[in-house]
Amino acid sequence: CSAEEFFPRDIKVKWLKNSNPVPAESFHITPEVSNSPYHMSSTVQVNLSEADVRSELTCEVHHPTLAAPLTKTFALRQVLRVPPIVSVVAAPSGAVEVNETVNFTCRVRGFYPQAVTVSWLENGTGMNAGSSTQPTETSRGLFELNSTVTVRAEEEKRGSKITCLVVHEDQKPISDTAILRVIATTPGENEGLIGDSKSLIYVAVGVVCTVLALLVIAILYLIRTKQSKGEDKGTTCGAWGAAAEIGLHEPEKSSGTTTTQESDPNNLTYADLNFTKEKKKSVRRIIELSQQSEYACIQGSNSSSSSQPAANNDNLTYADLDMVHLSKAPRRPPPCPEESGSEYASVQIQRQ
């Protein structure tokens, strides 16, 4: 800020930025000789930012000969340069099929002044200029615009770099790049996809087979467990059925002598005959068995008054017998069904 041809020498200068005082860096008055007009110069330094697009700097001069201060205002936007922010986006953003079109939009934001040049490059080579909107001013006093270029997705263009290059005033160019993504259709890559699919199928089949095998094993285990329980039950029933034994004397069986008794169908008792010859049972063995059940020994006596003892106890044959009509004890559960190969004997009990 300078003032010319003033007298007297007494003069003051004030700097204001948007009505806020700013200290001056230098202040000079010339010449030093008295009784001649004077000259004054003052300098101030201001750091600019994008917020200073609408800022003003004012020089205010005070002198005794002036009724009011002299002012001079400077708009900082005359020297302000705000570089743009550049970004490129693709629509659609993901990979596309061959022969589909992709729109690349270059967004140029927050620049000042509004003069700007936008160009497009594909892999470093210039392409059509595309379509650009006119710069519009924002509420902050900055400008913005969009530029769009359309690219057809082709196999040979897969992975191409689409670049938006912005030149603003005399500043260094600013750019941003996006990649053209095209879905691969080459045989090799398709085979790779098919191979991955087959691998997934094999894994699924293996899992299913494993589950089926486990199910079969579980079913076989259950069947085997049931069979084991059935065998245990049969063994128990057989052991219970063998609790009662009847001795039949071999000579009496062969003689064919029969004893006349009342025929009572309700007193018929059936037993599974055990034809396996056993050794003569000791008294101790008989006592042990008597603790578990009751026994009936049929000697097959003749009609004579005297009873003949058994000729040979070794020829006794024992059979299992349900003692329901021979015992006063509580009725036992019926014996288990015998196998089809069993032989049965009917024993008639004469009531006294």
XYZ file of C-alpha atoms in Angstrom:
352
model
C 0.000 0.000 0.000
C 1.545 3.412 -0.985
C 0.723 7.126 -0.584
C 2.203 9.957 -2.695
C 2.773 13.718 -2.354
C 1.571 14.260 1.176
C 2.707 16.874 3.734
C 3.334 17.054 6.625
C 5.249 13.898 7.227
C 2.975 12.543 9.956
C 1.007 9.564 8.425
C -0.369 6.183 9.657
C -1.271 2.941 7.816
C -3.606 0.125 9.047
C -4.150 -3.301 7.434
C -7.424 -5.245 7.714
C -8.417 -8.726 6.504
C -12.170 -9.083 6.542
C -12.277 -6.233 9.133
C -9.667 -7.961 11.272
C -6.337 -6.124 11.851
C -3.240 -7.592 10.248
C 0.254 -6.469 11.347
C 2.416 -4.829 8.644
C 5.836 -6.192 7.893
C 7.411 -2.951 6.621
C 6.724 0.783 6.571
C 8.853 3.379 4.728
C 8.629 7.239 4.243
C 10.780 9.111 1.721
C 12.588 11.466 1.322
C 14.140 12.417 4.602
C 14.580 16.099 3.507
C 12.075 18.439 5.107
C 9.847 21.033 3.398
C 9.121 18.717 0.422
C 6.330 16.253 -0.425
C 6.663 12.764 1.083
C 6.097 9.218 -0.200
C 4.985 6.197 1.883
C 4.892 2.406 1.282
C 3.716 -0.423 3.550
C 3.833 -4.208 3.021
C 1.917 -7.105 4.613
C 2.162 -10.899 4.090
C -0.931 -13.143 4.196
C -1.116 -16.955 4.093
C -3.958 -17.972 1.794
C -6.283 -21.012 1.979
C -9.347 -22.217 0.091
C -11.445 -20.383 2.671
C -10.045 -17.058 1.340
C -11.941 -17.276 -1.955
C -14.228 -14.493 -0.711
C -11.768 -12.749 1.621
C -10.649 -9.112 1.181
C -7.535 -7.287 2.325
C -7.869 -3.529 3.095
C -5.205 -0.811 3.455
C -6.390 2.166 5.541
C -4.360 5.490 5.549
C -4.698 8.191 8.234
C -3.281 11.765 7.717
C -3.970 15.140 9.453
C -5.127 16.719 6.202
C -7.801 14.045 5.643
C -11.305 14.388 6.999
C -11.673 10.563 6.802
C -9.168 7.742 6.283
C -8.379 6.690 2.741
C -8.983 2.956 2.027
C -8.049 0.564 -0.709
C -9.406 -3.034 -0.885
C -7.963 -6.071 -2.640
C -9.885 -9.327 -3.280
C -7.701 -12.268 -2.385
C -9.404 -14.489 -4.994
C -7.469 -12.540 -7.648
C -4.315 -14.339 -6.581
C -5.880 -17.433 -5.026
C -5.536 -20.822 -6.741
C -7.298 -23.865 -5.235
C -6.412 -27.190 -6.934
C -9.224 -29.677 -7.596
C -9.834 -33.038 -5.940
C -10.195 -35.711 -8.662
C -11.809 -39.151 -8.322
C -13.003 -41.742 -10.872
C -15.863 -44.180 -10.224
C -17.241 -46.920 -12.464
C -20.883 -47.875 -12.890
C -21.428 -50.753 -12.441
C -18.609 -50.993 -9.942
C -17.983 -54.742 -10.259
C -16.948 -56.986 -13.124
C -19.228 -57.036 -16.187
C -19.891 -59.427 -19.015
C -18.245 -59.015 -22.395
C -19.910 -56.407 -24.672
C -21.592 -54.635 -21.768
C -20.961 -50.904 -21.316
C -19.347 -49.274 -18.311
C -19.689 -45.567 -17.478
C -16.638 -43.968 -15.883
C -17.362 -40.666 -14.141
C -14.630 -38.206 -13.188
C -15.648 -36.025 -10.256
C -13.707 -32.761 -10.060
C -14.375 -30.984 -6.760
C -13.375 -27.856 -4.829
C -11.287 -25.877 -7.309
C -10.843 -22.159 -7.964
C -10.925 -20.442 -10.362
C -13.407 -22.257 -12.560
C -11.222 -22.643 -15.655
C -10.338 -26.335 -15.927
C -9.586 -28.912 -18.641
C -10.592 -32.590 -18.412
C -9.250 -35.365 -20.670
C -9.488 -39.177 -20.663
C -6.762 -41.775 -21.200
C -6.956 -45.531 -21.730
C -3.715 -47.224 -20.727
C -1.953 -43.881 -21.218
C -3.426 -43.259 -24.676
C -5.910 -40.461 -25.311
C -9.523 -41.452 -25.925
C -12.712 -39.559 -26.681
C -13.302 -36.459 -24.590
C -16.532 -37.761 -23.064
C -19.203 -35.407 -21.812
C -18.590 -32.791 -19.113
C -20.948 -30.580 -17.158
C -20.393 -26.858 -16.722
C -18.567 -25.848 -13.513
C -20.980 -24.918 -10.757
C -20.170 -22.716 -7.750
C -20.672 -24.114 -4.281
C -21.668 -22.278 -1.125
C -17.989 -21.849 -0.245
C -17.242 -20.097 -3.529
C -15.409 -23.084 -5.037
C -16.343 -24.922 -8.235
C -17.090 -28.517 -9.238
C -17.993 -30.514 -12.331
C -18.444 -34.077 -13.624
C -17.088 -35.682 -16.765
C -18.299 -39.076 -18.051
C -16.909 -41.483 -20.626
C -18.487 -44.758 -21.792
C -16.364 -47.838 -22.481
C -17.542 -51.133 -24.006
C -16.267 -54.152 -22.126
C -14.239 -56.326 -24.486
C -12.055 -59.309 -23.771
C -8.901 -57.534 -24.936
C -9.738 -54.539 -22.721
C -9.983 -56.581 -19.544
C -7.863 -54.868 -16.862
C -7.469 -51.639 -18.854
C -6.658 -48.485 -16.876
C -9.107 -45.643 -17.487
C -7.564 -42.341 -16.358
C -9.124 -38.907 -15.866
C -6.545 -36.111 -16.303
C -7.417 -32.617 -15.009
C -5.407 -29.470 -15.785
C -6.263 -26.419 -13.670
C -4.712 -23.043 -14.511
C -0.946 -23.426 -14.698
C -0.747 -26.009 -11.952
C 0.542 -29.554 -12.232
C -2.033 -31.965 -13.784
C -4.042 -34.059 -11.351
C -5.362 -37.518 -12.269
C -7.160 -40.587 -10.961
C -7.489 -44.090 -12.456
C -10.064 -46.896 -12.414
C -9.763 -50.474 -13.734
C -12.083 -51.957 -16.359
C -13.177 -55.316 -14.919
C -14.426 -57.887 -17.435
C -15.556 -61.396 -16.469
C -13.094 -63.933 -17.852
C -14.377 -66.212 -20.615
C -11.124 -67.896 -21.668
C -11.149 -71.735 -21.683
C -8.393 -71.973 -19.128
C -10.203 -69.870 -16.592
C -13.496 -71.612 -17.288
C -11.789 -74.942 -16.688
C -10.497 -73.565 -13.428
C -14.016 -72.630 -12.388
C -15.308 -76.059 -13.430
C -12.508 -77.739 -11.500
C -13.423 -75.790 -8.380
C -17.068 -76.799 -8.820
C -16.084 -80.463 -9.202
C -13.968 -80.269 -6.069
C -16.936 -78.936 -4.132
C -19.126 -81.737 -5.506
C -16.574 -84.383 -4.481
C -16.398 -82.938 -0.988
C -20.198 -82.949 -0.697
C -20.420 -86.562 -1.928
C -17.740 -87.630 0.539
C -19.587 -86.018 3.428
C -22.868 -87.687 2.422
C -21.200 -91.111 2.105
C -19.594 -90.714 5.513
C -22.929 -89.847 7.110
C -24.624 -92.842 5.437
C -21.851 -95.170 6.599
C -22.240 -93.934 10.164
C -26.002 -94.488 9.960
C -25.509 -98.066 8.693
C -23.035 -98.785 11.492
C -25.473 -97.394 14.060
C -28.344 -99.521 12.681
C -26.202 -102.685 12.687
C -25.133 -101.925 16.240
C -28.754 -101.549 17.360
C -29.740 -104.809 15.630
C -26.796 -106.622 17.207
C -27.713 -105.209 20.625
C -31.310 -106.419 20.234
C -30.136 -109.877 19.214
C -27.778 -110.032 22.189
C -30.618 -109.062 24.533
C -32.853 -111.722 22.927
C -30.186 -114.404 23.388
C -29.657 -113.359 27.001
C -33.414 -113.528 27.589
C -33.652 -116.980 25.937
C -30.778 -118.229 28.041
C -32.476 -116.938 31.185
C -35.771 -118.555 30.238
C -34.019 -121.827 29.451
C -32.245 -121.703 32.794
C -35.559 -121.062 34.572
C -37.277 -123.822 32.643
C -34.634 -126.258 33.783
C -35.424 -125.540 37.422
C -37.701 -128.516 37.789
C -36.724 -132.014 36.783
C -38.571 -135.314 36.562
C -36.698 -138.615 36.705
C -37.879 -141.329 34.301
C -36.573 -144.835 34.869
C -35.312 -146.419 31.681
C -36.492 -149.989 32.486
C -39.931 -148.718 33.239
C -40.075 -146.888 29.929
C -39.079 -150.017 28.063
C -41.421 -152.393 29.935
C -44.421 -150.580 28.622
C -46.185 -150.857 32.030
C -48.745 -148.109 32.500
C -50.390 -146.852 35.649
C -54.085 -146.220 35.540
C -54.840 -142.658 36.611
C -57.686 -140.257 36.254
C -57.614 -138.360 33.053
C -57.886 -134.661 33.845
C -57.039 -132.334 30.939
C -56.586 -129.437 33.344
C -53.798 -131.254 35.142
C -51.691 -131.886 32.038
C -48.221 -130.387 32.405
C -45.711 -130.204 29.581
C -41.971 -130.226 29.900
C -39.120 -129.982 27.478
C -37.284 -133.285 27.729
C -33.565 -133.193 28.052
C -32.376 -136.523 26.653
C -28.751 -135.865 27.402
C -27.635 -138.527 29.790
C -26.224 -137.010 32.894
C -24.103 -138.612 35.483
C -25.702 -139.581 38.700
C -26.540 -136.461 40.576
C -25.144 -136.246 44.020
C -27.275 -135.457 47.035
C -25.519 -132.111 47.339
C -26.415 -131.224 43.741
C -30.050 -132.144 44.360
C -30.124 -129.993 47.499
C -28.646 -127.057 45.610
C -31.241 -127.377 42.857
C -34.055 -127.762 45.381
C -33.240 -124.275 46.686
C -34.271 -122.860 43.328
C -37.311 -125.002 42.344
C -39.342 -128.114 43.094
C -38.713 -131.545 41.670
C -40.895 -134.548 40.932
C -39.351 -137.914 40.407
C -41.604 -140.505 38.713
C -40.371 -144.016 39.363
C -43.065 -145.715 37.225
C -44.102 -148.301 39.904
C -46.170 -151.390 38.896
C -49.570 -152.375 40.306
C -47.936 -154.726 42.825
C -48.044 -153.735 46.471
C -44.313 -153.505 46.883
C -42.402 -150.680 45.265
C -39.324 -151.694 43.351
C -36.416 -149.285 43.628
C -34.777 -148.050 40.511
C -32.386 -150.587 39.083
C -29.836 -148.075 38.151
C -29.947 -144.402 39.064
C -27.571 -143.686 36.224
C -30.404 -144.340 33.775
C -32.540 -141.535 35.099
C -33.473 -138.908 32.517
C -34.432 -135.418 33.682
C -36.916 -133.039 32.077
C -37.925 -129.457 32.764
C -41.411 -129.255 34.317
C -43.763 -126.394 35.120
C -44.593 -127.109 38.753
C -47.797 -125.037 38.847
C -49.926 -128.093 39.921
C -47.262 -129.545 42.205
C -46.455 -126.579 44.420
C -48.334 -124.313 46.731
C -45.975 -121.472 45.941
C -47.255 -118.422 43.951
C -47.793 -119.109 40.277
C -44.668 -118.514 38.216
C -44.671 -116.779 34.899
C -45.211 -119.161 31.967
C -42.008 -120.585 30.534
C -40.587 -119.193 27.392
C -41.695 -120.862 24.143
C -39.397 -123.721 23.324
C -37.719 -124.193 20.012
C -39.470 -126.159 17.271
C -37.016 -129.040 17.692
C -37.996 -129.670 21.349
C -39.875 -132.833 22.396
C -42.636 -132.732 24.963
C -43.968 -135.246 27.504
C -47.434 -135.246 29.048
C -47.517 -136.015 32.769
C -50.862 -136.776 34.420
C -51.018 -136.005 38.135
C -53.548 -138.038 40.164
C -55.177 -135.990 42.907
C -55.589 -137.678 46.313
